[in-house]
Amino acid sequence: MFHPRRSLQDLVDGELSDRRRSVVEHHLQVCDTCSNDVRGLREHKGTLLGLGSPSPDPEFQRRLLSTGPGPSTGSAPDRPGLQPDRAATIASPKPSRRLRLVAAAGGSAVLAAAVLTGAYVVGSGSDPAAGAEAGSTTPRAGWEETFRGTPAALDADQVEVLRTQGWSCPGLTTLGLTLRSAEGLTIDGLPTLELVLEHDGDRVTVYEQRAVDGRRRTPPTNAVTGRTVAEDGFEHVGGLQQDLWVHSGEPWTVVLRSSSATYTVVSELPPADMPRTLQQLVTTEYAQLPTVAQPRNGSTIDRIMRGLSIMVHPQDP
């Protein structure tokens, strides 16, 4: 039986079309697993809506909002599949505005984005090894079957083929984004999918890189430049697992690493959309995992709620 995991969160948020909602609701009538998942999502959403504004631990908040060193201004290394204009996006960033915005607005969108993003990481725990194994073999096979040689432009049908063979290909449709272009690249020796998404003049570019034969870069690569997040001056948002790096500015950039993939997101959307963007990435990744490899640590909302609890009471067990 096919399980429409990609659509469950959208159903709870009321963002499905009438036709798609009817299909999903019909499935819920015959599938106890998905029905229970939706019930849990609705309960968590109700709990979140009922929460007051938490007061994060001051030291933890300082770490989230601290200004890190700027990225290297040198030219990006010559990497296969990497175009110079992409490297320029991160090589000459605008000055950080986070502390200035927080000082001016207190409970600003940037603070909310930083806290919720940090909560997601802190509540994450460890990803299952089974997911890593699944992500390191099947996607590479799909990559080689779809096209040969990079860089290579992809059409919508080829993107769908990659999805069926293990790639996430996140469309971020709940943010109102539509796919404008897709390209296959090789960056730092890793197969990389570039998706350019747009909405009302705002552009979001998502790079999806998959580990091959268990090889992962530590620290991970910023797919825009081909350099590591350390070389580009990204700020690590601490937690139980070091899988999130943030670079402030316009556009803002996030590198998110799961057990089987690394995503680089370059977004012109407001910083307040950062948590929702990451949620969609993780939801899409989760939908690609086999049933036996589903994360043991719960949904994205579970992780954010656990993370908020740890942030407010960091010394509690």
Short mmCIF file of C-alpha atoms in Angstrom, two decimals:
data_model
loop_
_atom_site.label_atom_id
_atom_site.label_comp_id
_atom_site.label_asym_id
_atom_site.label_seq_id
_atom_site.Cartn_x
_atom_site.Cartn_y
_atom_site.Cartn_z
CA MET A 1 0.00 0.00 0.00
CA PHE A 2 1.29 3.46 -0.91
CA HIS A 3 1.47 5.84 2.05
CA PRO A 4 1.20 9.57 1.17
CA ARG A 5 3.65 10.67 3.88
CA ARG A 6 4.57 13.80 1.93
CA SER A 7 0.99 15.04 2.21
CA LEU A 8 0.19 14.33 5.86
CA GLN A 9 1.68 17.53 7.28
CA ASP A 10 0.06 19.53 4.47
CA LEU A 11 -3.29 17.96 5.33
CA VAL A 12 -2.93 19.00 8.97
CA ASP A 13 -1.91 22.52 7.91
CA GLY A 14 -4.87 22.80 5.50
CA GLU A 15 -2.63 23.34 2.48
CA LEU A 16 -3.76 20.53 0.17
CA SER A 17 -5.88 21.12 -2.90
CA ASP A 18 -9.47 19.85 -2.69
CA ARG A 19 -8.68 16.94 -4.99
CA ARG A 20 -5.52 15.90 -3.15
CA ARG A 21 -7.22 16.29 0.25
CA SER A 22 -10.00 13.96 -0.87
CA VAL A 23 -7.46 11.32 -1.96
CA VAL A 24 -5.52 11.53 1.31
CA GLU A 25 -8.63 11.46 3.49
CA HIS A 26 -9.85 8.37 1.64
CA HIS A 27 -6.50 6.71 2.33
CA LEU A 28 -6.76 7.55 6.03
CA GLN A 29 -10.04 5.64 6.21
CA VAL A 30 -8.27 2.40 5.31
CA CYS A 31 -4.79 2.95 6.76
CA ASP A 32 -4.39 2.91 10.54
CA THR A 33 -0.70 3.83 10.34
CA CYS A 34 -1.21 7.09 8.47
CA SER A 35 -4.36 7.84 10.46
CA ASN A 36 -2.38 7.58 13.70
CA ASP A 37 0.37 9.77 12.23
CA VAL A 38 -2.15 12.48 11.35
CA ARG A 39 -3.70 12.26 14.81
CA GLY A 40 -0.27 12.73 16.36
CA LEU A 41 0.55 15.68 14.10
CA ARG A 42 -2.72 17.38 15.02
CA GLU A 43 -2.12 16.82 18.73
CA HIS A 44 1.39 18.25 18.49
CA LYS A 45 0.17 21.24 16.50
CA GLY A 46 -2.50 21.92 19.11
CA THR A 47 0.11 21.68 21.85
CA LEU A 48 2.43 24.10 20.07
CA LEU A 49 -0.37 26.60 19.50
CA GLY A 50 -1.13 26.46 23.22
CA LEU A 51 2.44 27.09 24.32
CA GLY A 52 3.45 30.41 25.76
CA SER A 53 6.63 32.12 24.62
CA PRO A 54 9.50 30.19 26.22
CA SER A 55 12.48 31.98 27.73
CA PRO A 56 15.58 30.20 26.43
CA ASP A 57 18.55 29.74 28.69
CA PRO A 58 20.61 33.00 28.34
CA GLU A 59 23.87 31.21 27.57
CA PHE A 60 22.21 29.00 24.96
CA GLN A 61 20.51 32.02 23.41
CA ARG A 62 23.82 33.88 23.29
CA ARG A 63 25.40 30.98 21.41
CA LEU A 64 22.57 30.90 18.89
CA LEU A 65 22.78 34.63 18.19
CA SER A 66 26.53 35.15 18.47
CA THR A 67 28.22 36.65 15.45
CA GLY A 68 30.82 34.33 13.97
CA PRO A 69 33.78 35.23 11.76
CA GLY A 70 33.03 36.23 8.21
CA PRO A 71 33.68 33.81 5.39
CA SER A 72 36.84 33.79 3.37
CA THR A 73 36.78 36.38 0.61
CA GLY A 74 39.19 34.45 -1.57
CA SER A 75 38.05 32.88 -4.78
CA ALA A 76 36.33 29.54 -4.55
CA PRO A 77 38.37 26.50 -5.53
CA ASP A 78 37.89 25.13 -9.01
CA ARG A 79 35.43 22.27 -8.51
CA PRO A 80 33.75 20.19 -11.21
CA GLY A 81 30.17 21.31 -11.82
CA LEU A 82 30.62 24.54 -9.85
CA GLN A 83 29.92 27.81 -11.63
CA PRO A 84 31.76 31.03 -10.62
CA ASP A 85 28.58 33.06 -10.08
CA ARG A 86 27.38 30.54 -7.50
CA ALA A 87 30.60 30.94 -5.56
CA ALA A 88 30.24 34.72 -5.60
CA THR A 89 26.93 34.44 -3.76
CA ILE A 90 28.63 33.36 -0.55
CA ALA A 91 32.09 34.81 -1.14
CA SER A 92 30.88 38.40 -0.72
CA PRO A 93 27.99 38.30 1.78
CA LYS A 94 26.23 41.30 3.22
CA PRO A 95 27.04 42.10 6.86
CA SER A 96 25.19 40.13 9.50
CA ARG A 97 21.99 41.83 10.65
CA ARG A 98 20.84 39.35 13.31
CA LEU A 99 22.01 41.16 16.42
CA ARG A 100 20.90 44.50 15.03
CA LEU A 101 17.43 43.16 14.27
CA VAL A 102 17.11 41.49 17.67
CA ALA A 103 18.16 44.69 19.44
CA ALA A 104 15.62 46.71 17.46
CA ALA A 105 12.68 44.34 17.61
CA GLY A 106 13.17 42.06 20.62
CA GLY A 107 10.95 39.14 19.63
CA SER A 108 11.87 39.51 15.96
CA ALA A 109 11.47 36.98 13.20
CA VAL A 110 15.21 36.35 13.22
CA LEU A 111 15.15 35.45 16.92
CA ALA A 112 12.20 33.14 16.35
CA ALA A 113 13.95 31.51 13.42
CA ALA A 114 17.17 31.01 15.37
CA VAL A 115 15.40 29.61 18.43
CA LEU A 116 13.14 27.23 16.49
CA THR A 117 15.98 26.11 14.25
CA GLY A 118 18.14 25.52 17.30
CA ALA A 119 15.30 23.65 18.97
CA TYR A 120 15.03 21.36 15.97
CA VAL A 121 18.71 20.44 16.22
CA VAL A 122 18.79 20.09 20.00
CA GLY A 123 15.81 17.74 19.93
CA SER A 124 17.09 15.69 17.05
CA GLY A 125 19.08 12.87 18.62
CA SER A 126 20.81 10.37 16.36
CA ASP A 127 19.56 9.32 12.96
CA PRO A 128 19.20 5.58 12.41
CA ALA A 129 22.01 3.76 10.70
CA ALA A 130 19.53 2.00 8.47
CA GLY A 131 18.58 5.31 6.91
CA ALA A 132 22.20 6.07 6.19
CA GLU A 133 22.72 2.74 4.50
CA ALA A 134 19.65 3.17 2.33
CA GLY A 135 20.72 6.67 1.35
CA SER A 136 24.25 5.70 0.35
CA THR A 137 23.44 3.16 -2.36
CA THR A 138 20.03 3.51 -4.02
CA PRO A 139 20.31 7.26 -4.87
CA ARG A 140 23.66 6.74 -6.63
CA ALA A 141 22.13 4.01 -8.76
CA GLY A 142 19.23 6.31 -9.64
CA TRP A 143 21.67 9.08 -10.48
CA GLU A 144 23.63 6.96 -12.95
CA GLU A 145 20.50 5.54 -14.55
CA THR A 146 18.95 8.97 -15.13
CA PHE A 147 21.82 10.64 -16.95
CA ARG A 148 25.52 10.36 -17.61
CA GLY A 149 28.01 13.17 -17.05
CA THR A 150 27.67 16.46 -15.18
CA PRO A 151 26.72 19.24 -15.30
CA ALA A 152 23.45 18.23 -16.93
CA ALA A 153 20.06 19.91 -17.04
CA LEU A 154 17.13 17.81 -15.84
CA ASP A 155 13.49 17.97 -16.83
CA ALA A 156 10.53 17.31 -14.55
CA ASP A 157 10.29 13.66 -15.59
CA GLN A 158 13.93 13.03 -14.70
CA VAL A 159 13.42 14.66 -11.30
CA GLU A 160 10.51 12.31 -10.67
CA VAL A 161 12.68 9.33 -11.63
CA LEU A 162 15.27 10.42 -9.07
CA ARG A 163 12.53 10.65 -6.42
CA THR A 164 11.44 7.09 -7.09
CA GLN A 165 15.03 5.92 -6.70
CA GLY A 166 15.78 7.49 -3.34
CA TRP A 167 16.52 11.18 -3.91
CA SER A 168 14.38 13.62 -1.91
CA CYS A 169 14.18 16.37 -4.58
CA PRO A 170 12.43 18.72 -2.10
CA GLY A 171 9.98 21.00 -3.88
CA LEU A 172 8.97 23.02 -0.75
CA THR A 173 5.50 23.37 -2.24
CA THR A 174 3.91 24.28 1.10
CA LEU A 175 5.95 27.49 0.99
CA GLY A 176 4.27 28.33 -2.32
CA LEU A 177 7.40 27.58 -4.33
CA THR A 178 7.46 26.14 -7.84
CA LEU A 179 10.32 24.42 -9.63
CA ARG A 180 12.04 26.62 -12.22
CA SER A 181 15.06 24.50 -13.09
CA ALA A 182 16.97 21.40 -12.05
CA GLU A 183 20.55 20.42 -12.74
CA GLY A 184 22.82 17.52 -11.92
CA LEU A 185 26.27 18.50 -10.68
CA THR A 186 29.33 16.91 -9.15
CA ILE A 187 30.68 18.97 -6.24
CA ASP A 188 33.60 17.85 -4.11
CA GLY A 189 33.33 14.41 -5.68
CA LEU A 190 29.70 13.93 -4.61
CA PRO A 191 26.65 13.69 -6.90
CA THR A 192 24.66 16.87 -6.32
CA LEU A 193 21.16 17.85 -7.39
CA GLU A 194 20.45 21.58 -7.73
CA LEU A 195 16.82 22.71 -7.61
CA VAL A 196 15.92 26.36 -8.26
CA LEU A 197 12.53 27.25 -6.76
CA GLU A 198 10.67 30.57 -6.97
CA HIS A 199 7.62 32.34 -5.55
CA ASP A 200 6.59 35.97 -6.09
CA GLY A 201 10.09 36.98 -7.12
CA ASP A 202 11.81 35.23 -4.20
CA ARG A 203 14.23 32.45 -5.06
CA VAL A 204 15.24 29.42 -3.03
CA THR A 205 18.01 27.17 -4.32
CA VAL A 206 18.36 23.72 -2.77
CA TYR A 207 21.41 21.53 -3.27
CA GLU A 208 20.99 17.88 -2.32
CA GLN A 209 24.18 15.85 -1.93
CA ARG A 210 24.18 12.14 -1.21
CA ALA A 211 26.86 10.14 0.55
CA VAL A 212 28.39 7.52 -1.72
CA ASP A 213 29.80 4.27 -0.32
CA GLY A 214 29.48 5.66 3.20
CA ARG A 215 31.72 8.68 2.50
CA ARG A 216 30.67 11.89 4.28
CA ARG A 217 32.53 15.18 4.45
CA THR A 218 33.38 16.43 7.95
CA PRO A 219 32.76 19.30 8.20
CA PRO A 220 30.24 19.20 5.35
CA THR A 221 30.61 21.07 2.08
CA ASN A 222 28.79 24.28 1.24
CA ALA A 223 27.55 23.27 -2.19
CA VAL A 224 27.43 26.89 -3.38
CA THR A 225 31.20 27.32 -3.23
CA GLY A 226 32.53 23.79 -2.90
CA ARG A 227 34.31 24.78 0.33
CA THR A 228 33.60 23.47 3.80
CA VAL A 229 31.24 25.30 6.14
CA ALA A 230 34.25 26.11 8.33
CA GLU A 231 36.09 27.76 5.44
CA ASP A 232 33.02 29.83 4.55
CA GLY A 233 32.44 31.06 8.11
CA PHE A 234 29.17 29.30 8.83
CA GLU A 235 27.95 29.27 12.43
CA HIS A 236 27.21 25.90 13.94
CA VAL A 237 23.95 25.73 15.90
CA GLY A 238 24.75 23.40 18.78
CA GLY A 239 22.73 20.43 19.86
CA LEU A 240 22.84 16.72 20.46
CA GLN A 241 24.04 16.15 16.92
CA GLN A 242 26.14 18.56 14.89
CA ASP A 243 24.04 18.65 11.75
CA LEU A 244 23.09 22.31 11.21
CA TRP A 245 25.17 25.29 10.09
CA VAL A 246 23.82 28.79 9.41
CA HIS A 247 25.20 31.73 7.45
CA SER A 248 23.23 34.95 7.99
CA GLY A 249 22.80 37.65 5.40
CA GLU A 250 20.70 38.27 2.33
CA PRO A 251 20.13 35.63 1.11
CA TRP A 252 20.51 33.44 4.19
CA THR A 253 22.14 30.03 3.81
CA VAL A 254 21.73 26.84 5.83
CA VAL A 255 23.60 23.55 5.54
CA LEU A 256 21.58 20.68 7.01
CA ARG A 257 23.05 17.19 7.25
CA SER A 258 21.08 14.01 7.90
CA SER A 259 22.36 10.46 8.08
CA SER A 260 22.17 10.01 4.31
CA ALA A 261 22.23 13.47 2.73
CA THR A 262 23.52 17.01 3.02
CA TYR A 263 21.34 19.93 1.95
CA THR A 264 22.54 23.45 1.23
CA VAL A 265 19.67 25.96 1.12
CA VAL A 266 20.16 29.49 -0.22
CA SER A 267 16.98 31.47 0.40
CA GLU A 268 15.68 34.95 -0.34
CA LEU A 269 12.64 34.25 1.85
CA PRO A 270 12.34 36.05 5.23
CA PRO A 271 14.42 34.52 8.06
CA ALA A 272 11.16 33.63 9.82
CA ASP A 273 10.63 30.98 7.14
CA MET A 274 13.84 29.16 8.10
CA PRO A 275 12.23 26.65 10.54
CA ARG A 276 9.42 25.85 8.11
CA THR A 277 11.89 25.39 5.27
CA LEU A 278 13.93 22.94 7.34
CA GLN A 279 10.76 21.15 8.41
CA GLN A 280 9.83 20.59 4.78
CA LEU A 281 13.31 19.30 3.99
CA VAL A 282 13.18 16.79 6.83
CA THR A 283 9.60 15.77 6.05
CA THR A 284 10.55 15.09 2.44
CA GLU A 285 13.62 13.12 3.53
CA TYR A 286 11.50 11.10 5.98
CA ALA A 287 9.01 10.26 3.24
CA GLN A 288 11.79 8.67 1.18
CA LEU A 289 12.92 6.27 3.94
CA PRO A 290 11.71 2.66 3.95
CA THR A 291 9.25 1.81 6.71
CA VAL A 292 11.87 -0.17 8.60
CA ALA A 293 14.22 2.80 8.57
CA GLN A 294 11.86 5.45 9.90
CA PRO A 295 13.57 7.67 12.47
CA ARG A 296 13.07 6.49 16.03
CA ASN A 297 13.18 10.02 17.40
CA GLY A 298 9.77 11.12 16.10
CA SER A 299 8.48 13.82 13.80
CA THR A 300 10.00 17.21 13.22
CA ILE A 301 7.48 18.74 15.61
CA ASP A 302 8.47 16.17 18.27
CA ARG A 303 12.08 17.19 17.85
CA ILE A 304 11.33 20.91 18.07
CA MET A 305 9.27 20.42 21.23
CA ARG A 306 12.01 18.35 22.86
CA GLY A 307 14.55 20.96 21.80
CA LEU A 308 12.53 23.83 23.29
CA SER A 309 12.35 21.94 26.57
CA ILE A 310 16.13 21.43 26.60
CA MET A 311 16.74 25.09 25.72
CA VAL A 312 14.53 26.34 28.53
CA HIS A 313 15.91 23.82 31.05
CA PRO A 314 19.33 22.81 29.66
CA GLN A 315 20.45 21.10 32.88
CA ASP A 316 17.45 18.79 33.13
CA PRO A 317 18.04 15.11 32.22
#
